[in-house]
mmCIF file of C-alpha atoms and ligand atoms in Angstrom:
data_model
loop_
_atom_site.group_PDB
_atom_site.id
_atom_site.type_symbol
_atom_site.label_atom_id
_atom_site.label_comp_id
_atom_site.label_asym_id
_atom_site.label_seq_id
_atom_site.Cartn_x
_atom_site.Cartn_y
_atom_site.Cartn_z
ATOM 1 C CA UNK A 1 -0.055 -20.192 23.429
ATOM 2 C CA UNK A 2 -2.244 -17.978 21.152
ATOM 3 C CA UNK A 3 -2.838 -15.658 24.110
ATOM 4 C CA UNK A 4 0.921 -15.098 24.335
ATOM 5 C CA UNK A 5 1.073 -14.314 20.654
ATOM 6 C CA UNK A 6 -1.653 -11.705 20.876
ATOM 7 C CA UNK A 7 -0.593 -10.188 24.218
ATOM 8 C CA UNK A 8 1.658 -7.651 22.547
ATOM 9 C CA UNK A 9 -1.289 -6.185 20.632
ATOM 10 C CA UNK A 10 -3.163 -5.433 23.828
ATOM 11 C CA UNK A 11 -0.329 -3.026 24.717
ATOM 12 C CA UNK A 12 -0.851 -1.071 21.502
ATOM 13 C CA UNK A 13 -3.893 1.184 21.492
ATOM 14 C CA UNK A 14 -3.985 2.700 17.993
ATOM 15 C CA UNK A 15 -4.513 6.416 17.514
ATOM 16 C CA UNK A 16 -7.966 6.823 15.975
ATOM 17 C CA UNK A 17 -9.918 9.564 14.256
ATOM 18 C CA UNK A 18 -13.220 9.164 12.550
ATOM 19 C CA UNK A 19 -13.372 11.244 9.377
ATOM 20 C CA UNK A 20 -15.764 14.155 9.895
ATOM 21 C CA UNK A 21 -15.442 15.343 6.307
ATOM 22 C CA UNK A 22 -16.621 12.174 4.701
ATOM 23 C CA UNK A 23 -18.757 12.608 1.616
ATOM 24 C CA UNK A 24 -22.437 12.020 1.937
ATOM 25 C CA UNK A 25 -25.080 12.500 -0.721
ATOM 26 C CA UNK A 26 -26.387 15.534 1.209
ATOM 27 C CA UNK A 27 -23.017 17.309 0.731
ATOM 28 C CA UNK A 28 -22.710 16.328 -2.901
ATOM 29 C CA UNK A 29 -21.313 19.739 -3.807
ATOM 30 C CA UNK A 30 -17.986 18.638 -2.218
ATOM 31 C CA UNK A 31 -17.753 15.622 -4.473
ATOM 32 C CA UNK A 32 -14.343 15.809 -6.215
ATOM 33 C CA UNK A 33 -15.541 13.461 -8.967
ATOM 34 C CA UNK A 34 -14.064 10.136 -10.002
ATOM 35 C CA UNK A 35 -10.315 9.492 -10.083
ATOM 36 C CA UNK A 36 -10.457 7.234 -13.134
ATOM 37 C CA UNK A 37 -12.678 6.871 -16.160
ATOM 38 C CA UNK A 38 -14.126 3.455 -16.946
ATOM 39 C CA UNK A 39 -11.982 3.426 -20.072
ATOM 40 C CA UNK A 40 -8.790 4.017 -18.063
ATOM 41 C CA UNK A 41 -9.652 1.182 -15.707
ATOM 42 C CA UNK A 42 -10.382 -1.158 -18.601
ATOM 43 C CA UNK A 43 -7.187 -0.146 -20.422
ATOM 44 C CA UNK A 44 -4.915 -0.706 -17.419
ATOM 45 C CA UNK A 45 -6.492 -4.121 -16.814
ATOM 46 C CA UNK A 46 -6.213 -5.197 -20.449
ATOM 47 C CA UNK A 47 -2.636 -3.923 -20.741
ATOM 48 C CA UNK A 48 -1.211 -5.332 -17.525
ATOM 49 C CA UNK A 49 -2.976 -8.678 -17.784
ATOM 50 C CA UNK A 50 -1.295 -9.133 -21.181
ATOM 51 C CA UNK A 51 2.232 -8.653 -19.763
ATOM 52 C CA UNK A 52 4.340 -11.838 -19.622
ATOM 53 C CA UNK A 53 4.133 -13.485 -16.217
ATOM 54 C CA UNK A 54 0.840 -11.852 -15.229
ATOM 55 C CA UNK A 55 -1.191 -13.839 -12.725
ATOM 56 C CA UNK A 56 -3.800 -12.632 -10.245
ATOM 57 C CA UNK A 57 -2.414 -12.862 -6.709
ATOM 58 C CA UNK A 58 -4.325 -14.987 -4.195
ATOM 59 C CA UNK A 59 -7.019 -13.815 -1.787
ATOM 60 C CA UNK A 60 -6.472 -16.023 1.239
ATOM 61 C CA UNK A 61 -8.960 -16.818 4.009
ATOM 62 C CA UNK A 62 -7.717 -16.653 7.612
ATOM 63 C CA UNK A 63 -10.555 -18.415 9.475
ATOM 64 C CA UNK A 64 -8.463 -19.327 12.522
ATOM 65 C CA UNK A 65 -7.369 -15.759 13.199
ATOM 66 C CA UNK A 66 -10.911 -14.510 12.475
ATOM 67 C CA UNK A 67 -12.279 -16.862 15.139
ATOM 68 C CA UNK A 68 -9.679 -15.702 17.579
ATOM 69 C CA UNK A 69 -10.389 -12.022 16.966
ATOM 70 C CA UNK A 70 -14.128 -12.652 17.165
ATOM 71 C CA UNK A 71 -14.939 -11.501 13.654
ATOM 72 C CA UNK A 72 -16.718 -13.590 11.050
ATOM 73 C CA UNK A 73 -14.104 -13.566 8.334
ATOM 74 C CA UNK A 74 -10.682 -12.211 7.401
ATOM 75 C CA UNK A 75 -9.453 -12.237 3.816
ATOM 76 C CA UNK A 76 -5.830 -11.413 3.001
ATOM 77 C CA UNK A 77 -4.821 -10.323 -0.506
ATOM 78 C CA UNK A 78 -1.234 -11.558 -0.804
ATOM 79 C CA UNK A 79 0.832 -9.417 -3.181
ATOM 80 C CA UNK A 80 4.098 -11.239 -2.454
ATOM 81 C CA UNK A 81 4.257 -12.961 -5.827
ATOM 82 C CA UNK A 82 3.366 -9.969 -8.023
ATOM 83 C CA UNK A 83 5.435 -10.201 -11.215
ATOM 84 C CA UNK A 84 8.361 -11.598 -9.251
ATOM 85 C CA UNK A 85 8.971 -8.096 -7.786
ATOM 86 C CA UNK A 86 7.318 -8.885 -4.469
ATOM 87 C CA UNK A 87 4.760 -6.099 -4.078
ATOM 88 C CA UNK A 88 1.647 -4.469 -5.550
ATOM 89 C CA UNK A 89 3.884 -1.580 -6.575
ATOM 90 C CA UNK A 90 4.954 -3.690 -9.560
ATOM 91 C CA UNK A 91 1.622 -2.699 -11.115
ATOM 92 C CA UNK A 92 2.036 1.072 -10.819
ATOM 93 C CA UNK A 93 5.431 2.486 -11.764
ATOM 94 C CA UNK A 94 5.982 0.010 -14.582
ATOM 95 C CA UNK A 95 2.545 0.787 -16.018
ATOM 96 C CA UNK A 96 3.279 4.526 -15.960
ATOM 97 C CA UNK A 97 6.606 3.958 -17.778
ATOM 98 C CA UNK A 98 4.819 1.756 -20.298
ATOM 99 C CA UNK A 99 2.009 4.298 -20.837
ATOM 100 C CA UNK A 100 4.322 7.285 -21.220
ATOM 101 C CA UNK A 101 6.720 5.574 -23.598
ATOM 102 C CA UNK A 102 4.324 3.400 -25.587
ATOM 103 C CA UNK A 103 4.100 5.894 -28.427
ATOM 104 C CA UNK A 104 7.739 7.025 -28.339
ATOM 105 C CA UNK A 105 9.910 5.412 -31.030
ATOM 106 C CA UNK A 106 13.305 6.500 -29.610
ATOM 107 C CA UNK A 107 13.244 5.181 -26.060
ATOM 108 C CA UNK A 108 17.009 4.799 -25.804
ATOM 109 C CA UNK A 109 17.257 8.625 -25.658
ATOM 110 C CA UNK A 110 14.921 8.819 -22.661
ATOM 111 C CA UNK A 111 15.770 8.678 -18.959
ATOM 112 C CA UNK A 112 13.101 8.048 -16.355
ATOM 113 C CA UNK A 113 13.680 8.724 -12.686
ATOM 114 C CA UNK A 114 11.996 8.496 -9.303
ATOM 115 C CA UNK A 115 12.631 8.590 -5.575
ATOM 116 C CA UNK A 116 11.820 5.443 -3.659
ATOM 117 C CA UNK A 117 12.165 3.485 -0.465
ATOM 118 C CA UNK A 118 12.302 0.357 -2.585
ATOM 119 C CA UNK A 119 9.149 -1.036 -4.113
ATOM 120 C CA UNK A 120 8.033 1.809 -6.363
ATOM 121 C CA UNK A 121 11.555 2.328 -7.704
ATOM 122 C CA UNK A 122 11.874 -1.374 -8.454
ATOM 123 C CA UNK A 123 8.705 -1.192 -10.523
ATOM 124 C CA UNK A 124 9.951 1.856 -12.442
ATOM 125 C CA UNK A 125 13.356 0.214 -13.018
ATOM 126 C CA UNK A 126 11.668 -2.963 -14.261
ATOM 127 C CA UNK A 127 9.408 -0.946 -16.569
ATOM 128 C CA UNK A 128 12.399 1.015 -17.908
ATOM 129 C CA UNK A 129 14.383 -2.170 -18.481
ATOM 130 C CA UNK A 130 11.465 -3.680 -20.404
ATOM 131 C CA UNK A 131 10.958 -0.474 -22.419
ATOM 132 C CA UNK A 132 14.687 -0.097 -23.178
ATOM 133 C CA UNK A 133 15.228 3.336 -21.619
ATOM 134 C CA UNK A 134 17.652 4.554 -18.949
ATOM 135 C CA UNK A 135 16.564 4.748 -15.312
ATOM 136 C CA UNK A 136 18.007 6.743 -12.388
ATOM 137 C CA UNK A 137 16.647 5.973 -8.915
ATOM 138 C CA UNK A 138 17.101 8.149 -5.808
ATOM 139 C CA UNK A 139 17.097 6.389 -2.441
ATOM 140 C CA UNK A 140 17.443 7.866 1.032
ATOM 141 C CA UNK A 141 20.069 7.020 3.632
ATOM 142 C CA UNK A 142 17.983 4.358 5.428
ATOM 143 C CA UNK A 143 17.039 2.251 2.388
ATOM 144 C CA UNK A 144 18.547 -1.196 2.936
ATOM 145 C CA UNK A 145 21.512 -2.535 0.961
ATOM 146 C CA UNK A 146 19.326 -5.440 -0.204
ATOM 147 C CA UNK A 147 16.826 -3.059 -1.777
ATOM 148 C CA UNK A 148 19.644 -1.078 -3.426
ATOM 149 C CA UNK A 149 20.986 -4.319 -4.955
ATOM 150 C CA UNK A 150 17.531 -5.225 -6.250
ATOM 151 C CA UNK A 151 17.243 -1.850 -8.016
ATOM 152 C CA UNK A 152 20.655 -2.272 -9.621
ATOM 153 C CA UNK A 153 19.735 -5.780 -10.752
ATOM 154 C CA UNK A 154 17.036 -4.180 -12.935
ATOM 155 C CA UNK A 155 19.672 -2.008 -14.625
ATOM 156 C CA UNK A 156 18.976 1.229 -12.719
ATOM 157 C CA UNK A 157 21.628 3.790 -11.757
ATOM 158 C CA UNK A 158 21.073 4.285 -8.043
ATOM 159 C CA UNK A 159 21.875 7.537 -6.195
ATOM 160 C CA UNK A 160 21.853 7.365 -2.387
ATOM 161 C CA UNK A 161 21.296 10.784 -0.788
ATOM 162 C CA UNK A 162 21.795 12.077 2.767
ATOM 163 C CA UNK A 163 18.402 12.588 4.406
ATOM 164 C CA UNK A 164 14.942 11.033 4.440
ATOM 165 C CA UNK A 165 12.427 10.013 1.764
ATOM 166 C CA UNK A 166 11.075 13.537 1.312
ATOM 167 C CA UNK A 167 14.608 14.829 0.714
ATOM 168 C CA UNK A 168 15.168 12.099 -1.900
ATOM 169 C CA UNK A 169 12.011 13.300 -3.684
ATOM 170 C CA UNK A 170 13.325 16.896 -3.725
ATOM 171 C CA UNK A 171 16.707 15.821 -5.122
ATOM 172 C CA UNK A 172 15.082 13.636 -7.756
ATOM 173 C CA UNK A 173 12.979 16.546 -9.053
ATOM 174 C CA UNK A 174 16.008 18.865 -9.077
ATOM 175 C CA UNK A 175 18.081 16.393 -11.111
ATOM 176 C CA UNK A 176 15.184 15.724 -13.483
ATOM 177 C CA UNK A 177 14.746 19.449 -14.171
ATOM 178 C CA UNK A 178 18.480 19.907 -14.773
ATOM 179 C CA UNK A 179 18.826 16.871 -17.083
ATOM 180 C CA UNK A 180 15.469 16.713 -18.819
ATOM 181 C CA UNK A 181 14.570 13.363 -17.286
ATOM 182 C CA UNK A 182 10.972 12.175 -16.885
ATOM 183 C CA UNK A 183 9.856 11.775 -13.258
ATOM 184 C CA UNK A 184 7.684 8.711 -12.661
ATOM 185 C CA UNK A 185 6.340 9.554 -9.244
ATOM 186 C CA UNK A 186 3.804 7.602 -7.213
ATOM 187 C CA UNK A 187 2.803 10.839 -5.478
ATOM 188 C CA UNK A 188 1.984 14.392 -6.493
ATOM 189 C CA UNK A 189 2.706 17.626 -4.654
ATOM 190 C CA UNK A 190 0.245 19.656 -6.706
ATOM 191 C CA UNK A 191 -1.763 19.585 -9.904
ATOM 192 C CA UNK A 192 1.388 19.575 -12.071
ATOM 193 C CA UNK A 193 2.345 16.084 -10.899
ATOM 194 C CA UNK A 194 -1.137 14.648 -10.851
ATOM 195 C CA UNK A 195 -1.242 12.988 -14.230
ATOM 196 C CA UNK A 196 1.725 10.612 -13.800
ATOM 197 C CA UNK A 197 0.718 9.716 -10.232
ATOM 198 C CA UNK A 198 -2.806 9.011 -11.475
ATOM 199 C CA UNK A 199 -1.507 6.611 -14.149
ATOM 200 C CA UNK A 200 0.544 4.829 -11.460
ATOM 201 C CA UNK A 201 -2.644 4.454 -9.429
ATOM 202 C CA UNK A 202 -4.542 3.190 -12.484
ATOM 203 C CA UNK A 203 -1.950 0.389 -12.484
ATOM 204 C CA UNK A 204 -2.807 -0.438 -8.846
ATOM 205 C CA UNK A 205 -6.472 -0.648 -9.820
ATOM 206 C CA UNK A 206 -5.748 -3.998 -11.484
ATOM 207 C CA UNK A 207 -5.173 -5.482 -8.031
ATOM 208 C CA UNK A 208 -8.480 -4.046 -6.827
ATOM 209 C CA UNK A 209 -10.304 -5.449 -9.860
ATOM 210 C CA UNK A 210 -8.883 -8.874 -8.985
ATOM 211 C CA UNK A 211 -10.109 -8.537 -5.399
ATOM 212 C CA UNK A 212 -13.619 -7.595 -6.535
ATOM 213 C CA UNK A 213 -13.735 -10.662 -8.786
ATOM 214 C CA UNK A 214 -12.292 -12.949 -6.123
ATOM 215 C CA UNK A 215 -14.864 -11.796 -3.584
ATOM 216 C CA UNK A 216 -17.587 -12.863 -6.034
ATOM 217 C CA UNK A 217 -20.212 -10.579 -4.528
ATOM 218 C CA UNK A 218 -19.280 -11.301 -0.918
ATOM 219 C CA UNK A 219 -18.759 -7.610 -0.086
ATOM 220 C CA UNK A 220 -16.709 -7.127 3.116
ATOM 221 C CA UNK A 221 -17.969 -4.958 5.957
ATOM 222 C CA UNK A 222 -14.508 -3.488 6.643
ATOM 223 C CA UNK A 223 -11.268 -2.842 4.780
ATOM 224 C CA UNK A 224 -8.056 -2.072 6.667
ATOM 225 C CA UNK A 225 -5.397 -0.747 4.325
ATOM 226 C CA UNK A 226 -2.002 0.788 5.038
ATOM 227 C CA UNK A 227 -1.144 4.298 3.948
ATOM 228 C CA UNK A 228 2.112 5.872 2.819
ATOM 229 C CA UNK A 229 1.349 8.805 0.508
ATOM 230 C CA UNK A 230 -2.186 7.444 0.116
ATOM 231 C CA UNK A 231 -2.093 6.384 -3.551
ATOM 232 C CA UNK A 232 -2.910 2.760 -2.793
ATOM 233 C CA UNK A 233 -5.692 3.610 -0.338
ATOM 234 C CA UNK A 234 -7.284 6.128 -2.712
ATOM 235 C CA UNK A 235 -7.310 3.570 -5.518
ATOM 236 C CA UNK A 236 -8.850 0.889 -3.329
ATOM 237 C CA UNK A 237 -11.642 3.051 -1.923
ATOM 238 C CA UNK A 238 -12.384 4.661 -5.286
ATOM 239 C CA UNK A 239 -12.708 1.286 -7.027
ATOM 240 C CA UNK A 240 -14.805 -0.185 -4.212
ATOM 241 C CA UNK A 241 -17.211 2.745 -4.387
ATOM 242 C CA UNK A 242 -17.443 2.401 -8.149
ATOM 243 C CA UNK A 243 -18.257 -1.294 -7.689
ATOM 244 C CA UNK A 244 -20.536 -1.166 -4.660
ATOM 245 C CA UNK A 245 -21.656 2.448 -4.086
ATOM 246 C CA UNK A 246 -23.197 3.047 -0.671
ATOM 247 C CA UNK A 247 -22.776 -0.677 0.129
ATOM 248 C CA UNK A 248 -18.970 -0.265 0.053
ATOM 249 C CA UNK A 249 -17.177 -1.443 3.216
ATOM 250 C CA UNK A 250 -16.134 0.767 6.120
ATOM 251 C CA UNK A 251 -12.771 2.052 4.974
ATOM 252 C CA UNK A 252 -9.999 2.228 7.584
ATOM 253 C CA UNK A 253 -6.519 3.563 6.805
ATOM 254 C CA UNK A 254 -3.620 2.460 9.024
ATOM 255 C CA UNK A 255 -0.312 4.354 9.262
ATOM 256 C CA UNK A 256 2.804 4.178 11.414
ATOM 257 C CA UNK A 257 2.768 6.454 14.475
ATOM 258 C CA UNK A 258 6.102 7.718 13.175
ATOM 259 C CA UNK A 259 4.708 8.830 9.803
ATOM 260 C CA UNK A 260 1.060 9.859 10.255
ATOM 261 C CA UNK A 261 0.561 12.310 7.375
ATOM 262 C CA UNK A 262 -2.919 11.027 6.447
ATOM 263 C CA UNK A 263 -4.051 10.911 10.077
ATOM 264 C CA UNK A 264 -2.830 14.490 10.660
ATOM 265 C CA UNK A 265 -4.442 15.692 7.434
ATOM 266 C CA UNK A 266 -7.762 14.244 8.555
ATOM 267 C CA UNK A 267 -7.364 15.973 11.912
ATOM 268 C CA UNK A 268 -6.780 19.336 10.247
ATOM 269 C CA UNK A 269 -9.417 18.794 7.584
ATOM 270 C CA UNK A 270 -6.882 19.510 4.858
ATOM 271 C CA UNK A 271 -3.688 18.050 3.399
ATOM 272 C CA UNK A 272 -0.803 18.869 5.760
ATOM 273 C CA UNK A 273 2.869 17.870 5.685
ATOM 274 C CA UNK A 274 4.423 16.163 8.706
ATOM 275 C CA UNK A 275 8.116 15.758 9.491
ATOM 276 C CA UNK A 276 9.402 12.192 9.584
ATOM 277 C CA UNK A 277 11.878 12.614 12.434
ATOM 278 C CA UNK A 278 12.513 8.948 13.121
ATOM 279 C CA UNK A 279 12.249 6.267 10.424
ATOM 280 C CA UNK A 280 9.563 3.649 10.969
ATOM 281 C CA UNK A 281 10.385 0.013 10.326
ATOM 282 C CA UNK A 282 7.495 0.098 7.814
ATOM 283 C CA UNK A 283 9.771 1.626 5.169
ATOM 284 C CA UNK A 284 7.135 1.822 2.433
ATOM 285 C CA UNK A 285 4.879 3.871 4.701
ATOM 286 C CA UNK A 286 7.515 6.355 5.827
ATOM 287 C CA UNK A 287 6.078 9.419 4.086
ATOM 288 C CA UNK A 288 5.635 12.972 5.374
ATOM 289 C CA UNK A 289 3.282 14.253 2.681
ATOM 290 C CA UNK A 290 -0.012 12.991 1.344
ATOM 291 C CA UNK A 291 -0.278 12.732 -2.427
ATOM 292 C CA UNK A 292 -2.301 15.681 -3.784
ATOM 293 C CA UNK A 293 -4.130 13.513 -6.296
ATOM 294 C CA UNK A 294 -5.070 10.961 -3.628
ATOM 295 C CA UNK A 295 -6.318 13.314 -0.913
ATOM 296 C CA UNK A 296 -9.721 14.441 -2.261
ATOM 297 C CA UNK A 297 -10.743 10.804 -2.745
ATOM 298 C CA UNK A 298 -9.457 9.776 0.685
ATOM 299 C CA UNK A 299 -11.172 12.705 2.329
ATOM 300 C CA UNK A 300 -14.378 11.734 0.570
ATOM 301 C CA UNK A 301 -14.450 7.991 1.243
ATOM 302 C CA UNK A 302 -12.284 7.125 4.273
ATOM 303 C CA UNK A 303 -14.218 6.377 7.433
ATOM 304 C CA UNK A 304 -11.376 6.054 9.957
ATOM 305 C CA UNK A 305 -7.677 6.779 10.285
ATOM 306 C CA UNK A 306 -5.535 4.700 12.673
ATOM 307 C CA UNK A 307 -1.895 4.899 13.715
ATOM 308 C CA UNK A 308 0.050 1.940 15.096
ATOM 309 C CA UNK A 309 3.419 1.665 16.854
ATOM 310 C CA UNK A 310 6.373 -0.102 15.266
ATOM 311 C CA UNK A 311 6.564 -2.761 17.976
ATOM 312 C CA UNK A 312 3.518 -4.633 16.602
ATOM 313 C CA UNK A 313 5.023 -5.077 13.128
ATOM 314 C CA UNK A 314 7.409 -7.994 13.709
ATOM 315 C CA UNK A 315 4.819 -9.922 15.785
ATOM 316 C CA UNK A 316 2.273 -9.520 12.963
ATOM 317 C CA UNK A 317 4.780 -10.790 10.397
ATOM 318 C CA UNK A 318 5.572 -13.701 12.672
ATOM 319 C CA UNK A 319 1.913 -14.460 13.281
ATOM 320 C CA UNK A 320 1.306 -14.688 9.532
ATOM 321 C CA UNK A 321 4.391 -16.867 9.082
ATOM 322 C CA UNK A 322 3.546 -19.265 11.919
ATOM 323 C CA UNK A 323 -0.186 -19.556 11.234
ATOM 324 C CA UNK A 324 -0.748 -20.355 14.931
ATOM 325 C CA UNK A 325 -4.514 -20.656 14.435
ATOM 326 C CA UNK A 326 -4.122 -23.258 11.666
ATOM 327 C CA UNK A 327 -4.282 -20.660 8.904
ATOM 328 C CA UNK A 328 -1.928 -21.065 5.928
ATOM 329 C CA UNK A 329 1.558 -19.618 6.593
ATOM 330 C CA UNK A 330 2.167 -16.360 4.701
ATOM 331 C CA UNK A 331 5.395 -14.461 4.014
ATOM 332 C CA UNK A 332 4.621 -10.769 4.581
ATOM 333 C CA UNK A 333 7.069 -7.874 4.568
ATOM 334 C CA UNK A 334 7.185 -5.106 7.146
ATOM 335 C CA UNK A 335 5.076 -2.652 5.104
ATOM 336 C CA UNK A 336 2.517 -5.325 4.238
ATOM 337 C CA UNK A 337 1.086 -5.932 7.656
ATOM 338 C CA UNK A 338 0.014 -2.519 8.961
ATOM 339 C CA UNK A 339 -3.624 -3.073 7.971
ATOM 340 C CA UNK A 340 -3.770 -6.458 9.668
ATOM 341 C CA UNK A 341 -1.878 -5.139 12.709
ATOM 342 C CA UNK A 342 -4.403 -2.281 12.911
ATOM 343 C CA UNK A 343 -7.245 -4.803 12.870
ATOM 344 C CA UNK A 344 -5.678 -6.983 15.569
ATOM 345 C CA UNK A 345 -4.872 -4.009 17.825
ATOM 346 C CA UNK A 346 -8.407 -2.623 17.379
ATOM 347 C CA UNK A 347 -9.983 -5.966 18.227
ATOM 348 C CA UNK A 348 -7.999 -6.084 21.503
ATOM 349 C CA UNK A 349 -9.506 -2.765 22.697
ATOM 350 C CA UNK A 350 -13.242 -2.957 23.241
ATOM 351 C CA UNK A 351 -13.931 0.771 22.917
ATOM 352 C CA UNK A 352 -12.074 1.028 19.618
ATOM 353 C CA UNK A 353 -13.621 -2.172 18.278
ATOM 354 C CA UNK A 354 -17.010 -0.744 19.100
ATOM 355 C CA UNK A 355 -16.186 2.644 17.495
ATOM 356 C CA UNK A 356 -15.209 0.773 14.329
ATOM 357 C CA UNK A 357 -18.311 -1.448 14.574
ATOM 358 C CA UNK A 358 -16.124 -4.555 14.602
ATOM 359 C CA UNK A 359 -18.083 -7.541 15.862
ATOM 360 C CA UNK A 360 -18.893 -11.195 15.194
ATOM 361 C CA UNK A 361 -20.663 -10.268 11.969
ATOM 362 C CA UNK A 362 -17.662 -8.391 10.515
ATOM 363 C CA UNK A 363 -16.092 -9.628 7.302
ATOM 364 C CA UNK A 364 -12.732 -7.925 6.989
ATOM 365 C CA UNK A 365 -10.446 -7.480 4.018
ATOM 366 C CA UNK A 366 -6.767 -6.644 4.479
ATOM 367 C CA UNK A 367 -4.199 -6.149 1.758
ATOM 368 C CA UNK A 368 -0.802 -7.771 2.257
ATOM 369 C CA UNK A 369 0.980 -5.351 -0.032
ATOM 370 C CA UNK A 370 4.389 -7.039 -0.107
ATOM 371 C CA UNK A 371 6.206 -10.282 0.524
ATOM 372 C CA UNK A 372 9.780 -10.437 1.802
ATOM 373 C CA UNK A 373 11.085 -7.678 -0.479
ATOM 374 C CA UNK A 374 14.210 -7.561 1.690
ATOM 375 C CA UNK A 375 14.957 -11.130 2.753
ATOM 376 C CA UNK A 376 17.709 -10.282 5.230
ATOM 377 C CA UNK A 377 15.440 -7.808 6.990
ATOM 378 C CA UNK A 378 12.562 -10.325 6.962
ATOM 379 C CA UNK A 379 14.729 -12.958 8.564
ATOM 380 C CA UNK A 380 16.095 -10.581 11.191
ATOM 381 C CA UNK A 381 12.577 -9.389 12.101
ATOM 382 C CA UNK A 382 10.872 -12.788 12.254
ATOM 383 C CA UNK A 383 13.758 -15.092 13.138
ATOM 384 C CA UNK A 384 12.566 -17.307 10.274
ATOM 385 C CA UNK A 385 13.969 -18.009 6.846
ATOM 386 C CA UNK A 386 11.743 -17.090 3.931
ATOM 387 C CA UNK A 387 12.290 -20.581 2.503
ATOM 388 C CA UNK A 388 11.062 -22.332 5.638
ATOM 389 C CA UNK A 389 7.824 -20.326 5.663
ATOM 390 C CA UNK A 390 7.304 -20.922 1.954
ATOM 391 C CA UNK A 391 7.904 -24.649 2.409
ATOM 392 C CA UNK A 392 5.393 -24.784 5.269
ATOM 393 C CA UNK A 393 2.768 -23.090 3.122
ATOM 394 C CA UNK A 394 2.870 -25.742 0.378
HETATM 395 C C1 PLP B 401 4.553 -2.560 0.518
HETATM 396 C C2 PLP B 401 3.873 -1.233 0.511
HETATM 397 N N1 PLP B 401 2.657 -1.141 1.046
HETATM 398 C C3 PLP B 401 1.994 0.026 1.057
HETATM 399 C C4 PLP B 401 2.558 1.170 0.528
HETATM 400 C C5 PLP B 401 1.793 2.452 0.616
HETATM 401 O O1 PLP B 401 1.358 2.932 -0.629
HETATM 402 P P1 PLP B 401 1.070 4.473 -0.821
HETATM 403 O O2 PLP B 401 2.380 5.192 -0.652
HETATM 404 O O3 PLP B 401 0.508 4.596 -2.184
HETATM 405 O O4 PLP B 401 0.120 4.870 0.247
HETATM 406 C C6 PLP B 401 3.836 1.118 -0.030
HETATM 407 C C7 PLP B 401 4.479 2.300 -0.605
HETATM 408 O O5 PLP B 401 5.594 2.290 -1.039
HETATM 409 C C8 PLP B 401 4.513 -0.121 -0.053
HETATM 410 O O6 PLP B 401 5.735 -0.252 -0.584
#
């Protein structure tokens, strides 16, 4: 039975590049310096942990799957319950809205805006609703109706454009310039957008601080984390290096084959844009351009870049839901599982596993960045109701 479940992963050999530009102490002159100051990290933690409803999300052990993949340990950070918004993104956009408006007495005169495939926009809309300012969200043509409804439920005006995510970003910036709105972006094209995107990432750092505490000194050997524009990955590897220095885990970024902007940038040795011609099912990772603020950190600390095909996504979601190796059932959305799928695919191919130094001693961390943020989509991809999986996990 488990062999059947994992068979599909043997058909998926991930694309792999090892980062040749990785920072080492001998090339210290290329060091871009830290992304965050200690004060910024402390402030985001103190602020967000004081918000109503704050609770650290769980770090779950998957010993059954670890045994099956022949690694020593797998830990899964489950962001499904984050502030009732369903993803780690709840920490970023809302924190940037909060930070920008904290000192502004007349918030009702302010409009914030962003482009989104769902999660980031929901965070911005939630932050705007809490702050009492207006919010306009741009979504592209493939964003699901469920995600559009969720944005509206937080009081946002939603504009659906023709075209892909990158086009929605362009239209958002145009409208912001014409109307004097504030763009709360989770990515930056150049230095001018860096500051807001950096504050968003400082919000994500709260999740990383939780992980470091939950690990209680048990530093993993590997981290597999999914990449969209790279803001999440940059935050994770930056904070791990701050915490553990040279003892930080091997850092592996996993992207969809259909949207490999980080992978391609590594190949070229510089940040390059790629065209998203066909939408990946991993909607949150469907990005053609790496965030400018994230890239120097990623280039410095990432060890490996992987790409995975879409056909392993639903089986990974299903595997987490079923817990076939007697692990606790987990509800994970389609953009949550790329890291884990990358790990499973790598472990099924001996040459890749060896290139990544994955073996029986490996202790692997993956970050389940969202729960079922679109329930209808979750149910159509897994054939399971969210409720039934949640009930089984109690
Ligand atoms: C659930 C989920 N995981 C991962 C990511 C990737 O984050 P980033 O775009 O910062 O790389 C996103 C982005 O929207 C997301 O929604």
